[in-house]
Amino acid sequence: MQPRLLALFLMALSLPAFVQCLVRHYNFRVATTNTTKLCSTKSFVTVNGQFPGPTLYAREDDTVIVRVINHAKENVTIHWHGIKQFRTGWSDGPAYITQCPIPPGQSYVYNFTIRGQRGTLLWHAHVKWLRATVHGAIVILPKRGIPYPFPKPDKEKIIILGEWWKSDVEAVLQESIMTGFPPNLSDAHTINGHPGPIPGCSSQGGYTLHVETGKKYLLRIINAAMNDELFFKIGGHKLIVVEADASYVKPFEIDTIFLSPGQTTNALLTANQDFGKYLIAVTPFMDAPIFFDNVTAIGTLRYKGTPAYPRTIPTTIPHLNETPLTNNFIDSLRSLNSNDYPAQVPLTIDHSLFFTVSVGLNPCGTCVNGNKLVSDINNISFVLPTIALLQAHYFNIKGVFTDDFPSSPPIVFNYTGTQPVNIQTNTGTKVYRLAFNSTVQVILQGTAMIAPENHPLHLHGFNFFVVGKGLGNFDPEKDTKSFNLVDPVERNTVGVPNAGWIAIRFRADNPGVWFMHCHLEVHTTWGLQMAFLVDKGKDPSQSLLPPPYDLPKC
Ligand SMILES: *[C@@H]1O[C@H](CO)[C@@H](O)[C@H](O)[C@H]1NC(C)=O
Ligand SMILES: *[C@@H]1O[C@H](CO)[C@@H](O)[C@H](O)[C@H]1NC(C)=O
Ligand SMILES: *[C@@H]1O[C@H](CO)[C@@H](O)[C@H](O)[C@H]1NC(C)=O
Ligand SMILES: *[C@@H]1O[C@H](CO)[C@@H](O)[C@H](O)[C@H]1NC(C)=O
Ligand SMILES: *[C@@H]1O[C@H](CO)[C@@H](O)[C@H](O)[C@H]1NC(C)=O
Ligand SMILES: *[C@@H]1O[C@H](CO)[C@@H](O)[C@H](O)[C@H]1NC(C)=O
Ligand SMILES: *[C@@H]1O[C@H](CO)[C@@H](O)[C@H](O)[C@H]1NC(C)=O
Ligand SMILES: *[C@@H]1O[C@H](CO)[C@@H](O)[C@H](O)[C@H]1NC(C)=O
Ligand SMILES: [Cu+2]
């Protein structure tokens, strides 16, 4: 080979190193869309006119630039759920926590780099209840040339589970705020926007998953519902779970997936059954006997080459209160913890926190019964400020928040026993302050107040390890002994079991203000929220980047 050609050849070989990290540009046009589908005629807000919205594709280490242009009448923000946003808190998205919302007619550029994560996440609006229709998938592929740590699938399919109200979702929220009562339950669950049968609504085609015999599919499953934890099941087929919340897990086989709102999972499906149609069921889980939201979304898996009008092969539909089925799934999740993907569980703890999560009742003069349902962490129902917390922190604006969020509840009681006589809460805008790179353990303790329920808690800015889980009251002597500090699952959203507790650990290596809240939107609305303020480190590379010039003002 001639020297010049050889040089070119060598350059071509090394080229992938140069093009490995890309900058990916997206335009998100937020606007009001009219629909006569989905059993109602209404206008609702979407991104680029799509429901669910567009998929954001990136590889690990890519920078993502999304220009969000607000053509709707409502204030908008977008949250990149599960993306760690290292030093880029300005791009995290929760309204009045990291940014003021984008007003109608304006735009804002989200700019972040994806590091140390690969798998499926979701993006969604993070203001009021807009995320009901403003959401979509985030697909993070491994770096170029790095394979999946599981058999390569032939095809990938995104499956987004949602909830649909026939009426306007903001009206449902407003009605609940006015009355003090729980908001109306949704009218349907959806699979990629298809509801399947809805009572009192002429049947519309459900979602169809087309498969070919012998092929292997990677299903990227996302629970984008507002208030419902969901079971997902495909008749006649097993699924092999390989990832949760964009972290690899030790593969395990199961027939029913269980996801809380905000949780995502990747599972392999092999099309190894006879030709035909198989039922896909998406149905809610509620182990507290308060509501009976039992509308199942039905879809079908269909083999290519199946003759016309085959019989659909059924599946047993999980019961509303089938707690053991949820535990089958949750207790199988373990970090992959391989050489390439080690589980870096903090083994020593700088901040040991104990947070109760509850529902309460506060006086409300204008409400129907003179009181309203509220929700709290350590007896504080969080009040959203009118200036974003991150802005107040960065520019040192006084009077927006205080940093005295308590590390334990004010009153010690039998959390999962009889409820205390006084079920009122305090209100406040408080953060818990953490030194840069300190390690944190939080015991999230459910209580029996008013409505003991499973609360899926979501933390922004970090992944955490779920080191322990149990029923009843957490016992520091006994329960810490059974913690898994070797290969606990790493994720961003975890269910605090009904009348039980969960233990999480993380390293506060991301400076900024990071929201933690229940991902049941109804409880977030009622105040089940707080924020961590993580100080900057000594090195300039350990501080928040300056705010972008187009950061919305309020
Ligand atoms: C949607 O419907 C409303 C009320 O019927 C109408 O005013 C509006 O122009 C429609 N918008 C679009 C984008 O069609
Ligand atoms: C994104 O952020 C990086 C790092 O701060 C900066 O260099 C770049 O100019 C930004 N890009 C856009 C389009 O704002
Ligand atoms: C909520 O449900 C009640 C009872 O079905 C109904 O009267 C009311 O109009 C609903 N509210 C909204 C905003 O859809
Ligand atoms: C859903 O629950 C309601 C109220 O408990 C019950 O009347 C109805 O039969 C249930 N529907 C299904 C499909 O299970
Ligand atoms: C707390 O209440 C539960 C349920 O009533 C009871 O079983 C348990 O023994 C109580 N625990 C303590 C420490 O009193
Ligand atoms: C919560 O705070 C309220 C108001 O200060 C108080 O009355 C109540 O006893 C507290 N409850 C608990 C469980 O700490
Ligand atoms: C955080 O602390 C750990 C353990 O001491 C250390 O290994 C790591 O380098 C620190 N990270 C930073 C960014 O300082
Ligand atoms: C939109 O946000 C601005 C700034 O926070 C606020 O003043 C305004 O009331 C909001 N508008 C609506 C309709 O919520
Ligand atoms: Cu909750």
XYZ file of C-alpha atoms and ligand atoms in Angstrom:
667
model
C 0.000 0.000 0.000
C 1.263 3.519 -0.839
C 2.180 5.588 2.224
C -0.521 8.164 1.444
C -3.182 5.506 1.056
C -1.967 3.806 4.194
C -2.274 7.086 6.090
C -5.821 7.518 4.766
C -6.621 3.941 5.671
C -5.311 4.438 9.204
C -7.274 7.674 9.482
C -10.429 5.890 8.432
C -9.782 3.254 11.078
C -9.384 5.829 13.808
C -12.329 7.894 12.554
C -14.859 6.346 14.904
C -12.889 7.812 17.814
C -13.585 11.307 16.442
C -17.252 10.833 15.675
C -18.043 8.887 18.800
C -19.676 11.707 20.768
C -22.235 13.604 18.785
C -24.292 16.673 19.414
C -27.915 15.777 18.721
C -30.337 18.564 17.921
C -34.090 18.358 18.424
C -36.932 20.840 18.042
C -39.924 20.346 20.341
C -42.903 22.411 19.258
C -45.395 22.459 22.118
C -48.915 23.220 20.899
C -52.573 22.509 21.432
C -53.914 19.709 19.242
C -57.574 18.803 18.734
C -58.723 15.221 18.811
C -61.925 13.412 18.154
C -60.216 10.100 18.763
C -59.743 8.300 22.062
C -63.459 8.527 22.792
C -63.589 12.268 23.331
C -63.489 15.541 21.489
C -61.076 17.834 23.220
C -57.962 19.891 22.767
C -54.815 18.760 24.475
C -51.201 19.814 24.515
C -48.647 17.758 22.578
C -45.099 17.993 21.284
C -44.838 18.148 17.466
C -48.518 17.130 17.293
C -47.715 13.594 18.447
C -49.198 11.541 21.307
C -47.045 10.040 22.726
C -44.439 12.591 21.692
C -41.280 12.092 19.585
C -38.548 9.690 20.720
C -35.239 11.236 21.687
C -32.330 9.015 20.544
C -28.764 9.428 21.786
C -25.688 7.419 22.624
C -23.966 7.479 25.982
C -21.619 10.539 26.041
C -23.622 12.454 23.416
C -24.717 16.021 24.037
C -28.407 16.650 23.480
C -29.735 20.073 22.519
C -33.517 20.438 22.539
C -35.098 23.730 21.569
C -38.554 23.816 23.166
C -40.853 26.333 21.506
C -44.079 27.023 23.363
C -47.040 27.658 21.059
C -49.572 26.522 23.674
C -51.602 28.740 26.006
C -50.067 27.119 29.093
C -46.688 27.553 30.749
C -44.423 24.643 29.819
C -41.261 22.928 31.053
C -39.761 19.594 29.986
C -38.004 17.210 32.382
C -35.557 14.560 31.098
C -36.608 11.982 33.654
C -33.660 9.969 34.955
C -30.925 11.926 33.131
C -28.395 12.847 35.815
C -27.758 16.377 34.477
C -24.239 16.624 35.890
C -23.616 20.374 36.438
C -26.550 21.221 34.132
C -29.367 21.602 36.669
C -30.721 24.455 34.509
C -31.782 21.765 32.022
C -33.528 19.478 34.531
C -36.968 21.003 34.044
C -39.229 20.857 37.142
C -41.123 24.172 37.235
C -40.130 26.492 40.099
C -37.418 24.038 41.238
C -34.729 24.400 38.562
C -36.368 26.905 36.219
C -39.302 29.220 35.746
C -41.679 27.848 33.115
C -41.442 28.795 29.439
C -44.327 31.217 28.877
C -46.557 31.050 25.791
C -44.769 32.409 22.728
C -41.253 31.848 24.064
C -38.602 29.170 23.740
C -35.812 27.658 25.813
C -32.878 25.440 24.850
C -32.187 22.411 27.039
C -28.535 21.387 26.760
C -27.113 18.344 28.528
C -24.609 15.525 28.108
C -25.552 11.933 28.894
C -22.923 10.196 31.036
C -22.774 6.778 32.648
C -26.281 5.746 31.608
C -27.668 3.535 28.874
C -31.122 2.106 28.337
C -34.602 3.633 28.318
C -35.872 6.730 30.110
C -38.671 9.172 29.393
C -39.115 12.906 29.004
C -42.239 14.675 30.201
C -43.667 18.103 31.001
C -43.044 19.061 34.643
C -45.632 21.710 35.381
C -49.169 21.155 36.679
C -50.642 18.033 35.008
C -49.384 18.722 31.498
C -47.329 15.539 31.448
C -50.538 13.512 30.911
C -50.175 14.214 27.185
C -46.714 15.778 26.952
C -44.329 12.839 27.212
C -42.167 10.517 25.124
C -39.304 8.018 25.191
C -35.579 8.617 25.622
C -33.452 5.858 24.097
C -29.806 5.887 25.191
C -27.714 3.466 23.134
C -24.326 2.256 24.383
C -21.252 4.050 23.042
C -20.459 3.170 19.424
C -18.796 -0.246 19.222
C -19.856 -1.289 22.734
C -22.347 -4.187 22.642
C -25.280 -4.748 24.952
C -24.344 -7.118 27.812
C -27.120 -9.484 26.612
C -27.955 -11.228 23.300
C -28.377 -8.699 20.524
C -32.053 -8.227 19.636
C -33.169 -8.266 15.991
C -35.501 -5.320 16.552
C -36.395 -2.797 19.226
C -39.918 -1.610 20.108
C -40.937 1.262 22.351
C -44.005 0.681 24.520
C -45.347 3.722 26.366
C -48.103 3.169 28.910
C -50.346 6.117 29.726
C -53.620 7.299 31.182
C -56.404 9.090 29.322
C -59.163 11.352 30.599
C -62.131 12.092 28.345
C -62.265 15.594 29.797
C -59.549 18.214 29.931
C -56.857 17.124 32.396
C -56.248 20.632 33.772
C -59.999 20.844 34.515
C -59.723 17.564 36.447
C -56.850 19.051 38.463
C -58.634 22.387 39.072
C -61.803 20.625 40.195
C -59.824 18.607 42.719
C -58.038 21.715 44.053
C -61.382 23.553 44.403
C -63.211 20.736 46.157
C -60.350 19.333 48.266
C -61.330 15.844 47.056
C -59.210 13.381 45.073
C -59.199 14.076 41.324
C -61.389 11.996 39.010
C -59.857 8.711 37.969
C -58.769 8.432 34.354
C -61.180 6.871 31.861
C -58.654 4.595 30.190
C -55.130 3.295 30.122
C -53.218 3.449 26.861
C -50.473 1.540 25.062
C -48.613 3.878 22.681
C -51.713 6.087 22.693
C -54.202 3.277 21.968
C -56.728 2.649 24.733
C -58.236 -0.690 23.856
C -61.824 -1.045 25.045
C -63.264 1.739 27.230
C -66.649 1.309 28.932
C -69.333 3.377 27.197
C -67.197 3.977 24.140
C -67.474 2.154 20.864
C -64.483 -0.094 20.450
C -61.383 1.351 18.820
C -58.461 -0.708 17.640
C -55.906 -1.306 20.349
C -52.147 -1.342 19.911
C -50.665 -4.174 17.821
C -47.127 -5.447 18.351
C -46.123 -7.095 15.051
C -43.543 -9.866 15.360
C -41.887 -12.442 13.092
C -41.330 -16.035 14.110
C -37.887 -16.720 15.519
C -36.913 -13.082 16.006
C -35.798 -11.501 19.257
C -37.218 -8.112 20.302
C -36.030 -5.610 22.872
C -39.115 -3.997 24.404
C -38.439 -0.574 25.909
C -41.351 -0.225 28.326
C -42.194 3.099 29.972
C -44.856 3.902 32.549
C -45.871 7.461 31.649
C -49.194 7.254 33.546
C -50.158 10.022 35.974
C -51.438 8.199 39.029
C -51.395 4.479 38.349
C -48.809 1.816 38.922
C -49.265 -0.703 36.130
C -48.869 -4.370 35.307
C -47.779 -5.246 31.755
C -48.255 -8.722 30.408
C -48.183 -10.550 27.051
C -50.140 -13.786 26.800
C -48.188 -16.967 26.037
C -44.741 -15.309 26.178
C -42.058 -14.904 28.819
C -39.999 -11.743 29.081
C -36.341 -11.484 30.080
C -35.719 -8.269 32.007
C -32.277 -6.772 31.280
C -32.431 -3.156 32.433
C -34.324 -0.816 34.746
C -34.241 3.022 34.711
C -31.279 2.993 32.265
C -29.103 0.707 34.433
C -28.345 -2.883 33.447
C -29.692 -5.634 35.726
C -28.920 -9.335 36.036
C -31.250 -10.875 33.446
C -34.278 -12.727 34.826
C -37.342 -14.319 33.265
C -40.863 -13.244 34.241
C -44.365 -13.051 32.756
C -45.628 -9.885 34.406
C -43.739 -6.575 34.436
C -44.624 -4.081 37.154
C -43.836 -0.372 36.721
C -44.632 2.704 38.796
C -45.157 6.008 37.005
C -41.703 7.257 36.012
C -40.158 3.789 35.918
C -38.840 2.203 32.737
C -37.546 -1.256 31.894
C -36.051 -3.114 28.944
C -37.062 -6.716 28.369
C -36.273 -9.278 25.675
C -39.114 -11.101 23.974
C -38.510 -14.062 21.663
C -41.235 -14.753 19.118
C -41.132 -18.520 19.679
C -44.825 -19.432 19.843
C -47.314 -20.669 17.258
C -48.757 -18.273 14.653
C -51.633 -16.255 16.006
C -52.678 -13.276 18.085
C -51.835 -12.993 21.776
C -53.422 -10.641 24.255
C -51.381 -7.785 25.761
C -52.851 -6.448 29.020
C -52.023 -3.248 30.898
C -53.872 -2.982 34.154
C -53.469 -0.926 37.351
C -52.213 -2.085 40.732
C -53.823 -0.673 43.892
C -53.396 -2.563 47.112
C -55.129 0.074 49.211
C -58.894 -0.493 49.040
C -59.720 3.144 48.281
C -60.292 3.393 44.555
C -61.356 0.823 42.010
C -59.662 1.859 38.845
C -59.826 -1.383 36.956
C -59.916 -0.313 33.314
C -57.553 -2.622 31.472
C -55.930 -1.528 28.230
C -55.875 -4.371 25.738
C -53.458 -4.726 22.841
C -52.338 -7.674 20.754
C -49.116 -9.311 19.718
C -49.512 -10.623 16.189
C -47.240 -12.989 14.277
C -46.484 -12.133 10.644
C -48.164 -14.666 8.387
C -51.032 -15.351 10.774
C -54.197 -16.100 8.741
C -57.004 -13.527 8.867
C -59.329 -13.470 11.911
C -57.436 -15.761 14.248
C -58.658 -16.352 17.764
C -56.788 -14.168 20.292
C -54.965 -16.314 22.799
C -55.958 -14.937 26.202
C -53.936 -14.354 29.336
C -54.889 -14.115 32.993
C -55.276 -10.456 33.919
C -53.553 -9.451 37.184
C -55.907 -8.442 39.986
C -56.022 -4.858 41.196
C -54.536 -5.835 44.580
C -52.165 -8.600 43.508
C -49.254 -7.505 45.736
C -47.287 -10.799 45.407
C -47.059 -10.232 41.643
C -45.446 -6.819 42.239
C -42.934 -8.361 44.657
C -42.066 -11.135 42.170
C -40.868 -8.440 39.833
C -39.335 -5.942 42.305
C -37.449 -8.566 44.336
C -35.877 -10.045 41.180
C -34.130 -6.785 40.291
C -30.362 -6.827 40.951
C -27.655 -4.613 39.474
C -25.625 -6.368 36.796
C -22.523 -5.461 38.884
C -20.011 -6.754 36.326
C -16.442 -5.524 35.749
C -17.719 -3.174 33.057
C -20.739 -2.034 35.044
C -19.863 -2.175 38.749
C -22.453 -1.225 41.372
C -20.768 1.594 43.292
C -22.885 1.403 46.425
C -21.838 3.891 49.147
C -20.619 1.771 52.063
C -20.191 4.574 54.593
C -22.895 7.169 55.198
C -22.459 10.893 55.911
C -26.150 11.808 56.079
C -28.566 9.285 57.556
C -32.112 10.465 56.925
C -35.482 9.097 57.959
C -38.420 10.442 55.940
C -42.066 9.571 56.570
C -44.361 9.827 53.545
C -48.033 10.402 54.379
C -51.396 11.741 53.335
C -53.159 14.200 55.684
C -56.051 16.630 55.896
C -55.722 20.411 56.274
C -58.382 23.089 56.779
C -59.633 24.751 53.572
C -62.370 27.362 53.927
C -63.389 27.238 50.273
C -63.403 23.433 49.958
C -66.574 21.344 50.050
C -66.074 19.782 53.497
C -64.003 22.638 54.926
C -60.801 20.664 54.456
C -58.598 19.309 51.726
C -56.394 16.288 51.224
C -52.689 17.014 51.499
C -49.557 14.922 51.443
C -46.195 15.367 53.112
C -42.659 14.234 53.865
C -41.760 14.466 57.583
C -45.040 16.324 58.158
C -44.185 19.101 55.681
C -46.440 19.637 52.695
C -44.135 21.324 50.202
C -45.227 24.660 48.794
C -43.852 25.520 45.348
C -42.116 28.921 45.380
C -42.739 31.614 42.736
C -39.011 31.944 41.976
C -37.165 28.745 41.028
C -35.107 27.288 43.898
C -32.012 26.870 41.722
C -32.185 30.507 40.659
C -32.611 31.622 44.299
C -29.645 29.445 45.299
C -27.348 30.547 42.469
C -28.115 34.280 42.727
C -28.443 34.169 46.507
C -32.016 35.523 46.532
C -33.265 35.480 50.140
C -36.719 34.506 51.326
C -37.470 31.871 48.684
C -36.602 28.768 50.732
C -35.005 27.728 54.014
C -32.460 24.918 54.362
C -33.913 23.387 57.527
C -35.752 20.394 56.074
C -35.813 17.943 59.019
C -33.751 14.744 58.863
C -36.424 12.862 60.834
C -40.150 13.258 61.542
C -41.143 15.686 64.346
C -43.184 13.059 66.211
C -42.231 9.419 66.624
C -45.294 7.176 66.467
C -46.289 3.731 65.256
C -46.137 4.777 61.597
C -47.930 1.738 60.262
C -50.285 1.303 63.248
C -53.332 3.341 64.222
C -53.149 6.807 62.721
C -52.436 9.718 65.092
C -55.454 11.758 66.179
C -54.052 14.869 64.553
C -53.611 14.349 60.822
C -52.831 17.962 59.938
C -49.520 18.864 58.341
C -47.224 21.884 58.271
C -46.516 23.672 55.023
C -43.186 25.072 53.860
C -40.527 25.441 51.169
C -37.568 23.722 52.778
C -34.519 21.974 51.340
C -32.054 19.545 52.895
C -28.454 20.656 52.382
C -25.721 18.192 51.390
C -21.969 18.737 51.074
C -20.514 17.938 47.640
C -19.708 14.234 47.259
C -21.202 13.297 50.650
C -23.017 9.979 50.921
C -26.674 9.798 51.806
C -28.999 7.112 53.092
C -32.728 7.792 53.165
C -35.217 5.469 54.825
C -38.563 6.246 53.240
C -41.210 5.129 55.713
C -44.826 4.791 54.611
C -47.490 5.590 57.194
C -51.047 4.454 57.794
C -52.398 8.013 57.793
C -55.741 8.332 55.942
C -54.747 6.303 52.942
C -51.825 3.920 53.266
C -50.647 3.498 49.709
C -47.622 2.559 47.678
C -45.798 5.843 46.880
C -43.294 5.778 43.987
C -40.628 8.300 45.038
C -38.530 9.872 42.281
C -35.187 11.615 42.809
C -33.819 14.104 40.277
C -30.093 14.515 39.540
C -28.985 11.059 40.743
C -29.575 7.364 40.583
C -29.825 5.646 43.950
C -29.316 2.080 45.092
C -32.284 0.335 46.705
C -30.485 -1.422 49.565
C -33.461 -2.592 51.622
C -37.247 -2.936 51.762
C -39.683 -4.212 54.347
C -43.146 -4.092 55.859
C -44.122 -2.291 59.079
C -41.837 0.185 60.826
C -38.154 0.318 59.918
C -36.014 -1.159 62.699
C -32.459 0.251 62.520
C -31.026 -2.616 64.586
C -32.566 -5.523 62.752
C -33.223 -4.244 59.229
C -29.793 -2.810 58.392
C -28.358 -6.326 58.839
C -30.247 -7.551 55.792
C -29.257 -4.651 53.505
C -27.880 -5.633 50.109
C -24.707 -3.577 49.634
C -23.328 -5.807 46.869
C -25.681 -5.727 43.885
C -28.793 -3.690 44.780
C -30.778 -2.331 41.845
C -29.816 1.188 40.776
C -32.674 3.414 39.711
C -34.333 6.840 39.915
C -37.865 5.921 41.032
C -38.868 3.374 43.655
C -42.136 2.366 45.310
C -42.356 2.773 49.097
C -44.503 -0.256 49.927
C -47.950 0.199 51.420
C -47.430 0.263 55.220
C -43.717 -0.465 54.766
C -40.359 1.177 54.135
C -37.585 1.327 51.588
C -33.889 2.206 52.053
C -31.953 4.068 49.349
C -28.341 5.261 49.116
C -26.648 7.733 46.802
C -23.524 9.896 46.505
C -24.252 13.634 46.285
C -21.699 14.276 43.537
C -23.889 16.593 41.473
C -24.017 20.245 42.600
C -27.422 21.949 42.325
C -30.970 21.713 43.614
C -32.605 18.350 43.119
C -36.258 17.591 43.511
C -37.552 14.455 45.224
C -41.256 13.723 45.016
C -43.956 11.113 44.684
C -44.477 10.280 41.017
C -48.200 9.842 41.535
C -49.109 13.297 40.259
C -52.030 13.505 42.670
C -49.684 13.262 45.674
C -47.168 15.702 44.177
C -50.025 18.177 43.825
C -50.883 17.618 47.500
C -47.310 18.395 48.613
C -45.416 15.085 48.727
C -42.214 16.786 47.565
C -38.932 18.176 48.909
C -35.555 19.136 47.466
C -31.899 18.489 48.203
C -29.457 21.355 47.831
C -25.998 20.020 46.947
C -23.200 22.549 47.478
C -20.373 22.934 45.016
C -17.029 21.209 45.573
C -13.580 22.821 45.840
C -12.608 22.287 42.218
C -14.164 24.538 39.534
C -15.263 21.343 37.747
C -17.414 20.555 40.799
C -19.784 23.484 40.476
C -22.955 24.217 38.564
C -22.409 25.769 35.111
C -23.663 29.364 34.718
C -27.326 29.683 33.685
C -28.026 29.848 29.934
C -28.862 33.319 28.572
C -32.382 32.239 27.565
C -33.388 30.836 30.993
C -37.056 31.854 31.463
C -37.678 34.554 34.080
C -40.259 34.865 36.836
C -59.348 23.296 18.069
O -60.694 23.521 18.420
C -60.934 24.826 18.927
C -62.368 24.893 19.450
O -63.213 24.094 18.702
C -60.675 25.838 17.816
O -60.889 27.159 18.299
C -59.213 25.714 17.382
O -58.948 26.551 16.302
C -58.882 24.282 16.995
N -57.447 24.173 16.829
C -56.873 23.500 15.834
C -55.352 23.479 15.832
O -57.506 22.922 14.991
C -24.340 23.652 25.463
O -23.538 23.720 26.626
C -22.142 23.670 26.349
C -21.414 23.574 27.665
O -21.759 24.599 28.501
C -21.754 24.909 25.543
O -20.402 24.862 25.224
C -22.579 24.937 24.253
O -22.331 26.136 23.562
C -24.068 24.851 24.566
N -24.807 24.722 23.324
C -25.924 25.405 23.064
C -26.530 25.204 21.722
O -26.426 26.171 23.851
C -65.517 14.244 37.546
O -66.455 13.189 37.735
C -67.750 13.653 38.120
C -68.586 12.421 38.426
O -68.547 11.511 37.381
C -68.335 14.496 36.984
O -69.608 14.986 37.370
C -67.392 15.667 36.726
O -67.857 16.424 35.633
C -65.988 15.170 36.429
N -65.093 16.304 36.310
C -64.354 16.560 35.234
C -63.473 17.779 35.282
O -64.356 15.847 34.267
C -64.442 -2.650 38.118
O -64.789 -2.288 39.434
C -66.156 -1.961 39.565
C -66.368 -1.452 40.981
O -65.790 -2.315 41.923
C -66.989 -3.210 39.240
O -68.359 -2.886 39.322
C -66.676 -3.667 37.818
O -67.326 -4.859 37.535
C -65.178 -3.886 37.669
N -64.881 -4.158 36.259
C -64.021 -5.067 35.887
C -63.799 -5.177 34.418
O -63.458 -5.817 36.662
C -47.840 -0.902 65.312
O -49.143 -1.158 64.855
C -49.268 -2.422 64.232
C -50.663 -2.502 63.606
O -51.646 -2.188 64.545
C -49.008 -3.499 65.261
O -49.101 -4.763 64.650
C -47.599 -3.322 65.825
O -47.367 -4.228 66.856
C -47.424 -1.906 66.348
N -46.028 -1.708 66.682
C -45.624 -1.201 67.841
C -44.148 -1.061 68.026
O -46.405 -0.846 68.695
C -47.797 17.713 62.007
O -47.851 19.106 62.202
C -49.069 19.561 62.719
C -49.076 21.082 62.678
O -48.003 21.590 63.407
C -49.235 18.995 64.112
O -50.445 19.444 64.671
C -49.236 17.460 64.004
O -49.303 16.882 65.276
C -47.990 16.961 63.313
N -48.163 15.545 63.021
C -47.166 14.690 63.001
C -47.518 13.277 62.736
O -46.017 15.004 63.190
C -16.010 11.384 45.913
O -15.550 10.570 46.983
C -15.077 9.280 46.588
C -14.782 8.466 47.835
O -14.027 9.188 48.717
C -13.872 9.462 45.698
O -13.428 8.206 45.252
C -14.257 10.315 44.498
O -13.142 10.591 43.703
C -14.880 11.634 44.936
N -15.413 12.293 43.765
C -15.170 13.565 43.492
C -15.758 14.095 42.231
O -14.515 14.276 44.232
C -46.884 31.256 33.962
O -45.697 31.493 34.681
C -45.560 32.833 35.112
C -44.181 32.948 35.732
O -44.052 32.053 36.780
C -46.691 33.163 36.077
O -46.580 34.495 36.506
C -48.019 32.949 35.394
O -49.073 33.133 36.304
C -48.106 31.535 34.827
N -49.308 31.419 34.029
C -50.186 30.428 34.200
C -51.356 30.436 33.276
O -50.059 29.565 35.049
Cu -47.603 9.039 46.525
